[in-house]
């Protein structure tokens, strides 16, 4: 499984990438949506884990752009902001069933990634 993590909280995303790597998962990360778009030009990912609220380009917009380039990629959204109902509504518009609320449990994230790959 090759995973792309995207979150504007650089310390969080790098620590999460390290923890996933220790579990044997192939991980790359980006701290901006634009960096993520650049990475998919040269690498293939099975799953993207995207923060919903990022400056300049939201996770929802990033998903749309990534899906154009990588139609088979699966997506998991994470958020630390807003209510769960608002989050679910945004995801239903994006057509994504997988979401997590920060702080993230590494076990829950891995479980959601495995579920997404089985679809």
PDB file of C-alpha atoms in Angstrom:
ATOM      1  CA  UNK A   1       0.000   0.000   0.000  1.00  0.00           C
ATOM      2  CA  UNK A   2       1.369   3.394  -0.991  1.00  0.00           C
ATOM      3  CA  UNK A   3      -0.112   6.360   0.874  1.00  0.00           C
ATOM      4  CA  UNK A   4       0.041  10.122   0.339  1.00  0.00           C
ATOM      5  CA  UNK A   5      -0.597  12.180   3.493  1.00  0.00           C
ATOM      6  CA  UNK A   6      -1.513  15.842   3.029  1.00  0.00           C
ATOM      7  CA  UNK A   7      -1.885  18.226   5.959  1.00  0.00           C
ATOM      8  CA  UNK A   8      -0.754  21.806   6.463  1.00  0.00           C
ATOM      9  CA  UNK A   9       0.387  20.950  10.006  1.00  0.00           C
ATOM     10  CA  UNK A  10       3.869  19.851   8.965  1.00  0.00           C
ATOM     11  CA  UNK A  11       4.909  18.411  12.340  1.00  0.00           C
ATOM     12  CA  UNK A  12       1.736  16.331  12.531  1.00  0.00           C
ATOM     13  CA  UNK A  13       1.967  14.962   9.002  1.00  0.00           C
ATOM     14  CA  UNK A  14       5.661  14.100   9.272  1.00  0.00           C
ATOM     15  CA  UNK A  15       5.118  12.320  12.611  1.00  0.00           C
ATOM     16  CA  UNK A  16       2.145  10.408  11.196  1.00  0.00           C
ATOM     17  CA  UNK A  17       4.181   9.421   8.140  1.00  0.00           C
ATOM     18  CA  UNK A  18       6.947   8.121  10.393  1.00  0.00           C
ATOM     19  CA  UNK A  19       4.496   6.056  12.474  1.00  0.00           C
ATOM     20  CA  UNK A  20       2.941   4.530   9.355  1.00  0.00           C
ATOM     21  CA  UNK A  21       6.390   3.759   7.932  1.00  0.00           C
ATOM     22  CA  UNK A  22       7.263   1.894  11.117  1.00  0.00           C
ATOM     23  CA  UNK A  23       4.198  -0.274  10.423  1.00  0.00           C
ATOM     24  CA  UNK A  24       5.569  -1.175   6.981  1.00  0.00           C
ATOM     25  CA  UNK A  25       3.416   1.224   4.970  1.00  0.00           C
ATOM     26  CA  UNK A  26       5.020   3.097   2.067  1.00  0.00           C
ATOM     27  CA  UNK A  27       4.276   6.766   2.821  1.00  0.00           C
ATOM     28  CA  UNK A  28       4.989  10.117   1.233  1.00  0.00           C
ATOM     29  CA  UNK A  29       3.686  13.389   2.627  1.00  0.00           C
ATOM     30  CA  UNK A  30       3.024  16.956   1.608  1.00  0.00           C
ATOM     31  CA  UNK A  31       2.234  20.042   3.656  1.00  0.00           C
ATOM     32  CA  UNK A  32       0.400  21.834   0.822  1.00  0.00           C
ATOM     33  CA  UNK A  33      -2.144  20.784  -1.772  1.00  0.00           C
ATOM     34  CA  UNK A  34       0.172  22.008  -4.523  1.00  0.00           C
ATOM     35  CA  UNK A  35       3.021  19.796  -3.278  1.00  0.00           C
ATOM     36  CA  UNK A  36       0.618  16.838  -3.316  1.00  0.00           C
ATOM     37  CA  UNK A  37      -0.357  17.556  -6.932  1.00  0.00           C
ATOM     38  CA  UNK A  38       3.332  17.665  -7.867  1.00  0.00           C
ATOM     39  CA  UNK A  39       4.000  14.312  -6.185  1.00  0.00           C
ATOM     40  CA  UNK A  40       1.295  12.476  -8.143  1.00  0.00           C
ATOM     41  CA  UNK A  41       3.006  13.544 -11.359  1.00  0.00           C
ATOM     42  CA  UNK A  42       5.930  11.209 -10.638  1.00  0.00           C
ATOM     43  CA  UNK A  43       4.513   8.602  -8.220  1.00  0.00           C
ATOM     44  CA  UNK A  44       1.481   6.356  -7.944  1.00  0.00           C
ATOM     45  CA  UNK A  45      -0.511   6.197  -4.712  1.00  0.00           C
ATOM     46  CA  UNK A  46      -3.266   3.840  -3.611  1.00  0.00           C
ATOM     47  CA  UNK A  47      -4.704   6.153  -0.957  1.00  0.00           C
ATOM     48  CA  UNK A  48      -4.596   9.855  -0.133  1.00  0.00           C
ATOM     49  CA  UNK A  49      -5.285  10.990   3.433  1.00  0.00           C
ATOM     50  CA  UNK A  50      -6.313  14.644   3.190  1.00  0.00           C
ATOM     51  CA  UNK A  51      -6.918  17.337   5.762  1.00  0.00           C
ATOM     52  CA  UNK A  52     -10.191  19.099   4.936  1.00  0.00           C
ATOM     53  CA  UNK A  53      -9.126  22.619   5.906  1.00  0.00           C
ATOM     54  CA  UNK A  54      -5.906  23.780   4.326  1.00  0.00           C
ATOM     55  CA  UNK A  55      -4.876  27.236   3.104  1.00  0.00           C
ATOM     56  CA  UNK A  56      -5.196  28.132  -0.584  1.00  0.00           C
ATOM     57  CA  UNK A  57      -6.859  24.821  -1.612  1.00  0.00           C
ATOM     58  CA  UNK A  58      -9.174  22.755   0.578  1.00  0.00           C
ATOM     59  CA  UNK A  59      -8.919  19.013   0.898  1.00  0.00           C
ATOM     60  CA  UNK A  60     -12.210  18.675  -0.988  1.00  0.00           C
ATOM     61  CA  UNK A  61     -10.854  20.642  -3.958  1.00  0.00           C
ATOM     62  CA  UNK A  62      -7.585  18.697  -3.805  1.00  0.00           C
ATOM     63  CA  UNK A  63      -9.567  15.445  -3.961  1.00  0.00           C
ATOM     64  CA  UNK A  64     -11.307  16.605  -7.140  1.00  0.00           C
ATOM     65  CA  UNK A  65      -7.985  17.450  -8.765  1.00  0.00           C
ATOM     66  CA  UNK A  66      -6.274  14.254  -7.648  1.00  0.00           C
ATOM     67  CA  UNK A  67      -9.199  12.180  -8.884  1.00  0.00           C
ATOM     68  CA  UNK A  68      -8.798  13.666 -12.363  1.00  0.00           C
ATOM     69  CA  UNK A  69      -5.165  12.516 -12.431  1.00  0.00           C
ATOM     70  CA  UNK A  70      -5.597   9.272 -10.437  1.00  0.00           C
ATOM     71  CA  UNK A  71      -9.131   7.892 -10.902  1.00  0.00           C
ATOM     72  CA  UNK A  72      -8.402   4.701  -8.922  1.00  0.00           C
ATOM     73  CA  UNK A  73      -7.033   6.492  -5.850  1.00  0.00           C
ATOM     74  CA  UNK A  74      -9.010   6.077  -2.611  1.00  0.00           C
ATOM     75  CA  UNK A  75      -9.518   8.995  -0.225  1.00  0.00           C
ATOM     76  CA  UNK A  76      -9.769   9.458   3.517  1.00  0.00           C
ATOM     77  CA  UNK A  77     -10.488  12.891   4.969  1.00  0.00           C
ATOM     78  CA  UNK A  78      -9.427  14.110   8.383  1.00  0.00           C
ATOM     79  CA  UNK A  79     -10.508  17.199  10.263  1.00  0.00           C
ATOM     80  CA  UNK A  80      -9.937  18.907  13.544  1.00  0.00           C
ATOM     81  CA  UNK A  81     -12.541  21.608  12.892  1.00  0.00           C
ATOM     82  CA  UNK A  82     -16.310  21.874  12.798  1.00  0.00           C
ATOM     83  CA  UNK A  83     -19.072  19.519  13.798  1.00  0.00           C
ATOM     84  CA  UNK A  84     -19.292  15.920  12.690  1.00  0.00           C
ATOM     85  CA  UNK A  85     -22.629  16.653  10.947  1.00  0.00           C
ATOM     86  CA  UNK A  86     -21.055  19.443   8.872  1.00  0.00           C
ATOM     87  CA  UNK A  87     -18.169  17.147   8.042  1.00  0.00           C
ATOM     88  CA  UNK A  88     -20.483  14.325   6.926  1.00  0.00           C
ATOM     89  CA  UNK A  89     -22.444  16.740   4.728  1.00  0.00           C
ATOM     90  CA  UNK A  90     -19.264  17.952   3.017  1.00  0.00           C
ATOM     91  CA  UNK A  91     -18.118  14.392   2.436  1.00  0.00           C
ATOM     92  CA  UNK A  92     -21.427  13.284   0.980  1.00  0.00           C
ATOM     93  CA  UNK A  93     -21.029  16.073  -1.587  1.00  0.00           C
ATOM     94  CA  UNK A  94     -17.537  14.786  -2.349  1.00  0.00           C
ATOM     95  CA  UNK A  95     -18.733  11.178  -2.618  1.00  0.00           C
ATOM     96  CA  UNK A  96     -16.380   9.930   0.076  1.00  0.00           C
ATOM     97  CA  UNK A  97     -17.383   7.628   2.909  1.00  0.00           C
ATOM     98  CA  UNK A  98     -14.148   7.617   4.865  1.00  0.00           C
ATOM     99  CA  UNK A  99     -13.374  10.312   7.379  1.00  0.00           C
ATOM    100  CA  UNK A 100     -11.629  10.657  10.719  1.00  0.00           C
ATOM    101  CA  UNK A 101     -11.556  13.349  13.370  1.00  0.00           C
ATOM    102  CA  UNK A 102      -8.244  14.541  14.846  1.00  0.00           C
ATOM    103  CA  UNK A 103      -6.449  13.532  16.946  1.00  0.00           C
ATOM    104  CA  UNK A 104      -5.911  10.441  14.827  1.00  0.00           C
ATOM    105  CA  UNK A 105      -5.523   6.940  16.160  1.00  0.00           C
ATOM    106  CA  UNK A 106      -2.930   5.138  14.028  1.00  0.00           C
ATOM    107  CA  UNK A 107      -4.863   1.870  14.356  1.00  0.00           C
ATOM    108  CA  UNK A 108      -8.116   3.486  13.203  1.00  0.00           C
ATOM    109  CA  UNK A 109      -6.361   5.143  10.269  1.00  0.00           C
ATOM    110  CA  UNK A 110      -4.810   1.849   9.147  1.00  0.00           C
ATOM    111  CA  UNK A 111      -8.189   0.130   9.518  1.00  0.00           C
ATOM    112  CA  UNK A 112      -9.880   2.786   7.322  1.00  0.00           C
ATOM    113  CA  UNK A 113      -7.098   2.509   4.729  1.00  0.00           C
ATOM    114  CA  UNK A 114      -7.560  -1.264   4.560  1.00  0.00           C
ATOM    115  CA  UNK A 115     -11.336  -0.834   4.221  1.00  0.00           C
ATOM    116  CA  UNK A 116     -10.902   1.685   1.415  1.00  0.00           C
ATOM    117  CA  UNK A 117      -8.589  -0.639  -0.517  1.00  0.00           C
ATOM    118  CA  UNK A 118     -11.138  -3.462  -0.348  1.00  0.00           C
ATOM    119  CA  UNK A 119     -13.749  -1.383  -2.200  1.00  0.00           C
TER     120      UNK A 119
END
